[in-house]
Amino acid sequence: MLKKVPMRIGSKLPPSLGSLALLLTAIFPGSAWASSEEGEISTHLPTIITILEKIFGSTGWIGFLHKWENVLFALVVVVFMVVMSHLAIRKRALIPGPLQNLVEMMVEKFADFIEGILGKEGRHFVPFLGTLFFYILFMNLLGLIPLMKSSTSVFNTTIALAISVFVYVQYTGIRRLGIVKFLHHLAGEPEDVIGWSMVPLMLPLHIIGEFAKPMSLGLRLFGNIMGEDILLAVFLGLGVMTLKFLPIPVGVPFHLPFIFLAILTSAVQALVFTLLSTIYISQVLPHDHEDEHEHEHEAP
């Protein structure tokens, strides 16, 4: 997995400034990118764990934090969502306060969006899809906060999310269709002799397609968020190169415009992941009512 790409920038900060520069880079936009002792720069912005590792070394509890940093940053998002939800519903009132009003508006708009795709029964899937959307969105945005990291820039996180969607979709299909109709769906829903003769071909293709869906979901999210991180890190390095003749850990903030772009793409990627998950769910739902509705319109 691509984690670090050596990129020599032509100059090295004094070792004593290494940790300071790393901290400044993480906290203040435009601060210098800290070079390592080998004169290399990372393609990821430094995190609080990176700072601690620089100061105390990578042994003991720092090594534990470094090993599990993606899980820890994902847990930060979980804790944030739980705390915000608790604060929003702690004192529910008929005339809501600002936080309750904001949360209710976000949930209501998202529920309307899902209902627009899945119909009236879409409300049933709002808890799963809503949690999925906001969880991914906040994980994407967390990487733009100094000293934090987007867990979605790691394939392990995105493939875990995709597998969760895969399991939920298959469970929904079996529960709503029944095991016989679900297998009939996987076989391509054959209705005549030609259809049944194509089952040996269609069934493996459908099964492969079902396994390919979570892979495409995970790879798309991972690639885009990791690309954002690399883009920010590279332009941060360019800012340092511009002022490399100065013996101070400060650079030109070339990466600043890309932070606004990253905010937009973080929301877009969370929406794309959730939208595709919604479509996968719609594909395994029974369509009897839609067929009846279409026949009613076709009838003279």
Short mmCIF file of N, CA, C and O in Angstrom, two decimals, residues 105-218:
data_model
loop_
_atom_site.label_atom_id
_atom_site.label_comp_id
_atom_site.label_asym_id
_atom_site.label_seq_id
_atom_site.Cartn_x
_atom_site.Cartn_y
_atom_site.Cartn_z
N MET A 105 -33.00 19.10 10.77
CA MET A 105 -33.01 19.51 9.37
C MET A 105 -32.14 18.56 8.52
O MET A 105 -32.56 18.14 7.42
N MET A 106 -30.95 18.21 9.03
CA MET A 106 -30.07 17.32 8.29
C MET A 106 -30.72 15.95 8.10
O MET A 106 -30.69 15.36 7.00
N VAL A 107 -31.32 15.42 9.17
CA VAL A 107 -31.94 14.10 9.09
C VAL A 107 -33.15 14.13 8.17
O VAL A 107 -33.35 13.21 7.35
N GLU A 108 -33.96 15.19 8.27
CA GLU A 108 -35.16 15.28 7.45
C GLU A 108 -34.82 15.40 5.97
O GLU A 108 -35.42 14.73 5.12
N LYS A 109 -33.83 16.23 5.64
CA LYS A 109 -33.44 16.39 4.24
C LYS A 109 -32.86 15.09 3.69
O LYS A 109 -33.13 14.71 2.54
N PHE A 110 -32.07 14.40 4.51
CA PHE A 110 -31.49 13.14 4.05
C PHE A 110 -32.58 12.08 3.87
O PHE A 110 -32.55 11.31 2.89
N ALA A 111 -33.54 12.05 4.79
CA ALA A 111 -34.64 11.09 4.67
C ALA A 111 -35.45 11.34 3.41
O ALA A 111 -35.85 10.40 2.71
N ASP A 112 -35.69 12.61 3.09
CA ASP A 112 -36.42 12.95 1.85
C ASP A 112 -35.63 12.49 0.62
O ASP A 112 -36.21 12.03 -0.37
N PHE A 113 -34.31 12.64 0.70
CA PHE A 113 -33.46 12.23 -0.43
C PHE A 113 -33.54 10.72 -0.66
O PHE A 113 -33.69 10.26 -1.79
N ILE A 114 -33.46 9.95 0.42
CA ILE A 114 -33.54 8.48 0.31
C ILE A 114 -34.94 8.06 -0.14
O ILE A 114 -35.09 7.16 -0.97
N GLU A 115 -35.95 8.73 0.40
CA GLU A 115 -37.32 8.40 0.02
C GLU A 115 -37.57 8.70 -1.46
O GLU A 115 -38.36 8.01 -2.12
N GLY A 116 -36.90 9.71 -1.98
CA GLY A 116 -37.04 10.03 -3.40
C GLY A 116 -36.48 8.94 -4.30
O GLY A 116 -36.88 8.84 -5.46
N ILE A 117 -35.57 8.13 -3.77
CA ILE A 117 -34.98 7.04 -4.57
C ILE A 117 -35.71 5.73 -4.36
O ILE A 117 -36.02 5.02 -5.32
N LEU A 118 -35.98 5.40 -3.10
CA LEU A 118 -36.55 4.09 -2.77
C LEU A 118 -38.06 4.12 -2.60
O LEU A 118 -38.67 3.06 -2.39
N GLY A 119 -38.67 5.29 -2.64
CA GLY A 119 -40.11 5.36 -2.41
C GLY A 119 -40.43 5.44 -0.92
O GLY A 119 -39.57 5.74 -0.10
N LYS A 120 -41.68 5.15 -0.59
CA LYS A 120 -42.13 5.30 0.80
C LYS A 120 -41.38 4.41 1.77
O LYS A 120 -41.16 4.77 2.92
N GLU A 121 -41.02 3.21 1.33
CA GLU A 121 -40.30 2.32 2.23
C GLU A 121 -38.84 2.72 2.42
O GLU A 121 -38.10 2.09 3.17
N GLY A 122 -38.44 3.80 1.75
CA GLY A 122 -37.07 4.29 1.92
C GLY A 122 -36.78 4.73 3.33
O GLY A 122 -35.63 4.67 3.78
N ARG A 123 -37.82 5.19 4.06
CA ARG A 123 -37.63 5.62 5.46
C ARG A 123 -37.07 4.49 6.33
O ARG A 123 -36.37 4.75 7.30
N HIS A 124 -37.40 3.26 5.95
CA HIS A 124 -36.93 2.11 6.73
C HIS A 124 -35.40 2.00 6.68
O HIS A 124 -34.79 1.50 7.63
N PHE A 125 -34.79 2.48 5.60
CA PHE A 125 -33.34 2.34 5.43
C PHE A 125 -32.57 3.60 5.82
O PHE A 125 -31.35 3.62 5.70
N VAL A 126 -33.29 4.63 6.25
CA VAL A 126 -32.62 5.89 6.61
C VAL A 126 -31.62 5.72 7.76
O VAL A 126 -30.53 6.28 7.70
N PRO A 127 -31.93 4.97 8.83
CA PRO A 127 -30.93 4.83 9.91
C PRO A 127 -29.60 4.27 9.43
O PRO A 127 -28.54 4.80 9.79
N PHE A 128 -29.64 3.22 8.59
CA PHE A 128 -28.39 2.63 8.11
C PHE A 128 -27.68 3.57 7.14
O PHE A 128 -26.48 3.87 7.29
N LEU A 129 -28.42 4.06 6.14
CA LEU A 129 -27.79 4.89 5.12
C LEU A 129 -27.38 6.25 5.67
O LEU A 129 -26.35 6.81 5.28
N GLY A 130 -28.19 6.80 6.59
CA GLY A 130 -27.83 8.08 7.20
C GLY A 130 -26.57 7.97 8.04
O GLY A 130 -25.68 8.84 7.97
N THR A 131 -26.47 6.92 8.84
CA THR A 131 -25.26 6.70 9.62
C THR A 131 -24.05 6.52 8.71
O THR A 131 -22.97 7.07 8.98
N LEU A 132 -24.26 5.78 7.63
CA LEU A 132 -23.17 5.55 6.68
C LEU A 132 -22.69 6.86 6.08
O LEU A 132 -21.47 7.13 6.02
N PHE A 133 -23.63 7.71 5.64
CA PHE A 133 -23.27 8.97 4.98
C PHE A 133 -22.52 9.91 5.93
O PHE A 133 -21.43 10.40 5.60
N PHE A 134 -23.07 10.15 7.10
CA PHE A 134 -22.46 11.12 8.00
C PHE A 134 -21.15 10.57 8.58
O PHE A 134 -20.22 11.34 8.85
N TYR A 135 -21.08 9.27 8.78
CA TYR A 135 -19.83 8.66 9.27
C TYR A 135 -18.69 8.85 8.25
O TYR A 135 -17.58 9.27 8.60
N ILE A 136 -18.98 8.58 6.99
CA ILE A 136 -17.97 8.77 5.94
C ILE A 136 -17.64 10.25 5.77
O ILE A 136 -16.47 10.63 5.63
N LEU A 137 -18.67 11.09 5.78
CA LEU A 137 -18.45 12.53 5.60
C LEU A 137 -17.53 13.08 6.70
O LEU A 137 -16.55 13.79 6.39
N PHE A 138 -17.81 12.75 7.94
CA PHE A 138 -17.00 13.29 9.04
C PHE A 138 -15.59 12.69 9.03
O PHE A 138 -14.63 13.37 9.40
N MET A 139 -15.46 11.43 8.63
CA MET A 139 -14.12 10.85 8.53
C MET A 139 -13.32 11.56 7.43
O MET A 139 -12.12 11.81 7.58
N ASN A 140 -13.98 11.87 6.30
CA ASN A 140 -13.30 12.59 5.22
C ASN A 140 -12.83 13.96 5.68
O ASN A 140 -11.71 14.39 5.40
N LEU A 141 -13.72 14.67 6.39
CA LEU A 141 -13.41 16.03 6.81
C LEU A 141 -12.41 16.06 7.95
O LEU A 141 -11.71 17.07 8.13
N LEU A 142 -12.34 14.99 8.72
CA LEU A 142 -11.43 14.98 9.88
C LEU A 142 -9.98 15.18 9.44
O LEU A 142 -9.18 15.80 10.16
N GLY A 143 -9.64 14.69 8.26
CA GLY A 143 -8.27 14.83 7.77
C GLY A 143 -7.87 16.25 7.46
O GLY A 143 -6.68 16.55 7.30
N LEU A 144 -8.85 17.16 7.35
CA LEU A 144 -8.56 18.56 7.08
C LEU A 144 -8.33 19.37 8.35
O LEU A 144 -7.98 20.54 8.29
N ILE A 145 -8.56 18.75 9.50
CA ILE A 145 -8.31 19.41 10.79
C ILE A 145 -6.86 19.15 11.17
O ILE A 145 -6.38 18.02 11.08
N PRO A 146 -6.13 20.19 11.58
CA PRO A 146 -4.72 19.99 11.98
C PRO A 146 -4.56 18.90 13.02
O PRO A 146 -5.34 18.78 13.96
N LEU A 147 -3.56 18.07 12.82
CA LEU A 147 -3.18 16.97 13.71
C LEU A 147 -4.11 15.76 13.60
O LEU A 147 -3.96 14.81 14.35
N MET A 148 -5.07 15.80 12.71
CA MET A 148 -5.99 14.68 12.53
C MET A 148 -5.72 13.98 11.19
O MET A 148 -4.90 14.43 10.40
N LYS A 149 -6.45 12.90 10.94
CA LYS A 149 -6.26 12.12 9.72
C LYS A 149 -7.58 11.51 9.27
O LYS A 149 -8.41 11.13 10.10
N SER A 150 -7.77 11.43 7.96
CA SER A 150 -8.94 10.76 7.41
C SER A 150 -8.70 9.25 7.40
O SER A 150 -7.81 8.78 6.67
N SER A 151 -9.48 8.53 8.16
CA SER A 151 -9.34 7.07 8.14
C SER A 151 -9.74 6.49 6.80
O SER A 151 -9.33 5.38 6.45
N THR A 152 -10.53 7.25 6.04
CA THR A 152 -10.97 6.77 4.73
C THR A 152 -9.86 6.88 3.67
O THR A 152 -10.08 6.48 2.53
N SER A 153 -8.70 7.42 4.05
CA SER A 153 -7.56 7.42 3.12
C SER A 153 -6.80 6.10 3.19
O SER A 153 -5.76 5.96 2.55
N VAL A 154 -7.33 5.15 3.97
CA VAL A 154 -6.72 3.82 4.12
C VAL A 154 -7.70 2.79 3.59
O VAL A 154 -8.90 2.83 3.91
N PHE A 155 -7.21 1.87 2.77
CA PHE A 155 -8.09 0.90 2.11
C PHE A 155 -8.78 -0.02 3.11
O PHE A 155 -9.91 -0.45 2.88
N ASN A 156 -8.11 -0.33 4.23
CA ASN A 156 -8.72 -1.21 5.23
C ASN A 156 -10.05 -0.64 5.73
O ASN A 156 -11.01 -1.38 5.97
N THR A 157 -10.09 0.69 5.90
CA THR A 157 -11.32 1.32 6.39
C THR A 157 -12.42 1.29 5.35
O THR A 157 -13.57 0.93 5.63
N THR A 158 -12.07 1.66 4.12
CA THR A 158 -13.10 1.75 3.08
C THR A 158 -13.62 0.37 2.68
O THR A 158 -14.81 0.22 2.39
N ILE A 159 -12.75 -0.63 2.68
CA ILE A 159 -13.24 -1.96 2.31
C ILE A 159 -14.11 -2.53 3.43
O ILE A 159 -15.07 -3.28 3.16
N ALA A 160 -13.82 -2.16 4.69
CA ALA A 160 -14.69 -2.58 5.79
C ALA A 160 -16.08 -1.96 5.65
O ALA A 160 -17.10 -2.63 5.87
N LEU A 161 -16.13 -0.69 5.26
CA LEU A 161 -17.42 -0.03 5.03
C LEU A 161 -18.16 -0.71 3.87
O LEU A 161 -19.38 -0.93 3.94
N ALA A 162 -17.42 -1.02 2.81
CA ALA A 162 -18.04 -1.64 1.64
C ALA A 162 -18.56 -3.04 1.98
O ALA A 162 -19.64 -3.43 1.50
N ILE A 163 -17.83 -3.79 2.78
CA ILE A 163 -18.29 -5.12 3.18
C ILE A 163 -19.55 -5.01 4.03
O ILE A 163 -20.48 -5.84 3.91
N SER A 164 -19.62 -3.98 4.86
CA SER A 164 -20.83 -3.76 5.66
C SER A 164 -22.03 -3.54 4.75
O SER A 164 -23.12 -4.09 4.99
N VAL A 165 -21.83 -2.75 3.70
CA VAL A 165 -22.92 -2.51 2.74
C VAL A 165 -23.29 -3.81 2.03
O VAL A 165 -24.47 -4.12 1.84
N PHE A 166 -22.28 -4.58 1.63
CA PHE A 166 -22.53 -5.84 0.93
C PHE A 166 -23.38 -6.78 1.79
O PHE A 166 -24.38 -7.35 1.33
N VAL A 167 -22.99 -6.94 3.06
CA VAL A 167 -23.73 -7.84 3.96
C VAL A 167 -25.16 -7.33 4.17
O VAL A 167 -26.12 -8.11 4.14
N TYR A 168 -25.30 -6.01 4.34
CA TYR A 168 -26.63 -5.45 4.57
C TYR A 168 -27.53 -5.63 3.35
O TYR A 168 -28.72 -5.94 3.47
N VAL A 169 -26.96 -5.44 2.16
CA VAL A 169 -27.75 -5.59 0.92
C VAL A 169 -28.20 -7.05 0.76
O VAL A 169 -29.37 -7.32 0.44
N GLN A 170 -27.28 -7.99 0.98
CA GLN A 170 -27.65 -9.40 0.84
C GLN A 170 -28.69 -9.81 1.87
O GLN A 170 -29.65 -10.54 1.57
N TYR A 171 -28.52 -9.30 3.10
CA TYR A 171 -29.50 -9.60 4.16
C TYR A 171 -30.87 -9.03 3.79
O TYR A 171 -31.91 -9.70 3.96
N THR A 172 -30.86 -7.80 3.27
CA THR A 172 -32.14 -7.18 2.87
C THR A 172 -32.80 -7.96 1.74
O THR A 172 -34.02 -8.17 1.74
N GLY A 173 -31.99 -8.41 0.78
CA GLY A 173 -32.54 -9.17 -0.33
C GLY A 173 -33.17 -10.48 0.12
O GLY A 173 -34.27 -10.84 -0.31
N ILE A 174 -32.48 -11.22 0.99
CA ILE A 174 -33.00 -12.51 1.47
C ILE A 174 -34.24 -12.29 2.33
O ILE A 174 -35.23 -13.03 2.22
N ARG A 175 -34.23 -11.24 3.17
CA ARG A 175 -35.36 -11.00 4.07
C ARG A 175 -36.59 -10.53 3.31
O ARG A 175 -37.72 -10.93 3.62
N ARG A 176 -36.40 -9.70 2.29
CA ARG A 176 -37.56 -9.15 1.57
C ARG A 176 -38.06 -10.07 0.46
O ARG A 176 -39.25 -10.10 0.17
N LEU A 177 -37.16 -10.81 -0.17
CA LEU A 177 -37.57 -11.68 -1.28
C LEU A 177 -37.81 -13.11 -0.85
O LEU A 177 -38.58 -13.83 -1.50
N GLY A 178 -37.16 -13.53 0.23
CA GLY A 178 -37.17 -14.95 0.57
C GLY A 178 -36.02 -15.63 -0.16
O GLY A 178 -35.56 -15.14 -1.20
N ILE A 179 -35.56 -16.75 0.36
CA ILE A 179 -34.36 -17.38 -0.19
C ILE A 179 -34.57 -17.87 -1.63
O ILE A 179 -33.68 -17.77 -2.48
N VAL A 180 -35.80 -18.35 -1.94
CA VAL A 180 -36.06 -18.87 -3.30
C VAL A 180 -36.04 -17.73 -4.32
O VAL A 180 -35.37 -17.81 -5.36
N LYS A 181 -36.79 -16.65 -4.03
CA LYS A 181 -36.82 -15.52 -4.97
C LYS A 181 -35.46 -14.83 -5.05
O LYS A 181 -35.11 -14.26 -6.09
N PHE A 182 -34.73 -14.86 -3.94
CA PHE A 182 -33.40 -14.24 -3.96
C PHE A 182 -32.48 -15.01 -4.91
O PHE A 182 -31.73 -14.40 -5.70
N LEU A 183 -32.53 -16.35 -4.84
CA LEU A 183 -31.73 -17.16 -5.78
C LEU A 183 -32.21 -16.97 -7.21
O LEU A 183 -31.41 -16.94 -8.15
N HIS A 184 -33.55 -16.82 -7.36
CA HIS A 184 -34.11 -16.54 -8.68
C HIS A 184 -33.60 -15.20 -9.22
O HIS A 184 -33.30 -15.05 -10.42
N HIS A 185 -33.46 -14.22 -8.31
CA HIS A 185 -32.91 -12.92 -8.70
C HIS A 185 -31.46 -13.06 -9.13
O HIS A 185 -31.03 -12.46 -10.14
N LEU A 186 -30.68 -13.84 -8.36
CA LEU A 186 -29.27 -14.04 -8.72
C LEU A 186 -29.13 -14.76 -10.06
O LEU A 186 -28.14 -14.56 -10.78
N ALA A 187 -30.10 -15.61 -10.37
CA ALA A 187 -30.05 -16.36 -11.63
C ALA A 187 -30.47 -15.51 -12.82
O ALA A 187 -30.52 -16.02 -13.95
N GLY A 188 -30.82 -14.24 -12.60
CA GLY A 188 -31.22 -13.36 -13.70
C GLY A 188 -32.71 -13.32 -13.94
O GLY A 188 -33.14 -12.83 -14.98
N GLU A 189 -33.50 -13.86 -13.00
CA GLU A 189 -34.96 -13.88 -13.07
C GLU A 189 -35.45 -14.47 -14.40
O GLU A 189 -36.16 -13.81 -15.18
N PRO A 190 -35.06 -15.72 -14.70
CA PRO A 190 -35.50 -16.35 -15.98
C PRO A 190 -36.99 -16.63 -15.98
O PRO A 190 -37.57 -17.01 -14.96
N GLU A 191 -37.64 -16.42 -17.13
CA GLU A 191 -39.08 -16.63 -17.25
C GLU A 191 -39.42 -17.65 -18.33
O GLU A 191 -40.53 -18.17 -18.37
N ASP A 192 -38.51 -17.93 -19.24
CA ASP A 192 -38.83 -18.85 -20.34
C ASP A 192 -37.66 -19.82 -20.52
O ASP A 192 -36.69 -19.82 -19.75
N VAL A 193 -37.75 -20.64 -21.53
CA VAL A 193 -36.73 -21.67 -21.76
C VAL A 193 -35.37 -21.04 -22.04
O VAL A 193 -34.34 -21.49 -21.52
N ILE A 194 -35.39 -19.99 -22.84
CA ILE A 194 -34.12 -19.33 -23.16
C ILE A 194 -33.49 -18.74 -21.90
O ILE A 194 -32.27 -18.84 -21.66
N GLY A 195 -34.36 -18.13 -21.05
CA GLY A 195 -33.86 -17.56 -19.80
C GLY A 195 -33.24 -18.60 -18.90
O GLY A 195 -32.16 -18.40 -18.33
N TRP A 196 -33.93 -19.76 -18.75
CA TRP A 196 -33.40 -20.82 -17.90
C TRP A 196 -32.13 -21.43 -18.49
O TRP A 196 -31.24 -21.87 -17.75
N SER A 197 -32.05 -21.48 -19.82
CA SER A 197 -30.85 -22.02 -20.43
C SER A 197 -29.64 -21.12 -20.21
O SER A 197 -28.49 -21.55 -20.31
N MET A 198 -29.92 -19.83 -19.91
CA MET A 198 -28.83 -18.89 -19.67
C MET A 198 -28.39 -18.84 -18.22
O MET A 198 -27.43 -18.15 -17.87
N VAL A 199 -29.10 -19.58 -17.34
CA VAL A 199 -28.77 -19.55 -15.90
C VAL A 199 -27.33 -19.94 -15.62
O VAL A 199 -26.65 -19.29 -14.81
N PRO A 200 -26.77 -21.02 -16.24
CA PRO A 200 -25.37 -21.36 -15.96
C PRO A 200 -24.40 -20.23 -16.25
O PRO A 200 -23.31 -20.17 -15.68
N LEU A 201 -24.80 -19.33 -17.16
CA LEU A 201 -23.93 -18.18 -17.46
C LEU A 201 -24.25 -16.99 -16.56
O LEU A 201 -23.35 -16.31 -16.05
N MET A 202 -25.56 -16.72 -16.35
CA MET A 202 -25.96 -15.53 -15.61
C MET A 202 -25.69 -15.64 -14.12
O MET A 202 -25.34 -14.64 -13.48
N LEU A 203 -25.86 -16.85 -13.56
CA LEU A 203 -25.68 -16.99 -12.10
C LEU A 203 -24.24 -16.67 -11.66
O LEU A 203 -24.06 -15.86 -10.73
N PRO A 204 -23.21 -17.24 -12.30
CA PRO A 204 -21.84 -16.85 -11.89
C PRO A 204 -21.56 -15.37 -12.12
O PRO A 204 -20.88 -14.74 -11.31
N LEU A 205 -22.11 -14.81 -13.23
CA LEU A 205 -21.88 -13.39 -13.49
C LEU A 205 -22.51 -12.52 -12.41
O LEU A 205 -21.91 -11.52 -11.96
N HIS A 206 -23.72 -12.88 -11.98
CA HIS A 206 -24.38 -12.10 -10.91
C HIS A 206 -23.61 -12.21 -9.60
O HIS A 206 -23.46 -11.23 -8.87
N ILE A 207 -23.14 -13.42 -9.29
CA ILE A 207 -22.40 -13.61 -8.03
C ILE A 207 -21.09 -12.81 -8.06
O ILE A 207 -20.74 -12.14 -7.08
N ILE A 208 -20.40 -12.87 -9.20
CA ILE A 208 -19.16 -12.07 -9.33
C ILE A 208 -19.48 -10.57 -9.22
O ILE A 208 -18.75 -9.80 -8.57
N GLY A 209 -20.60 -10.17 -9.83
CA GLY A 209 -21.00 -8.76 -9.75
C GLY A 209 -21.29 -8.32 -8.33
O GLY A 209 -20.94 -7.21 -7.94
N GLU A 210 -21.93 -9.21 -7.55
CA GLU A 210 -22.23 -8.86 -6.16
C GLU A 210 -20.95 -8.66 -5.35
O GLU A 210 -20.89 -7.79 -4.49
N PHE A 211 -19.93 -9.49 -5.62
CA PHE A 211 -18.66 -9.33 -4.91
C PHE A 211 -17.87 -8.12 -5.43
O PHE A 211 -17.07 -7.53 -4.71
N ALA A 212 -18.09 -7.76 -6.69
CA ALA A 212 -17.36 -6.62 -7.26
C ALA A 212 -17.89 -5.29 -6.74
O ALA A 212 -17.14 -4.31 -6.68
N LYS A 213 -19.16 -5.26 -6.35
CA LYS A 213 -19.74 -4.00 -5.87
C LYS A 213 -19.00 -3.44 -4.66
O LYS A 213 -18.62 -2.26 -4.65
N PRO A 214 -18.80 -4.23 -3.59
CA PRO A 214 -18.08 -3.64 -2.44
C PRO A 214 -16.65 -3.26 -2.77
O PRO A 214 -16.14 -2.28 -2.22
N MET A 215 -16.01 -4.01 -3.67
CA MET A 215 -14.64 -3.66 -4.05
C MET A 215 -14.61 -2.30 -4.74
O MET A 215 -13.74 -1.46 -4.46
N SER A 216 -15.57 -2.06 -5.65
CA SER A 216 -15.59 -0.77 -6.36
C SER A 216 -15.90 0.37 -5.41
O SER A 216 -15.34 1.46 -5.52
N LEU A 217 -16.82 0.12 -4.46
CA LEU A 217 -17.15 1.15 -3.48
C LEU A 217 -15.92 1.53 -2.65
O LEU A 217 -15.60 2.71 -2.47
N GLY A 218 -15.24 0.50 -2.13
CA GLY A 218 -14.08 0.74 -1.29
C GLY A 218 -12.93 1.40 -2.03
O GLY A 218 -12.31 2.34 -1.53
#
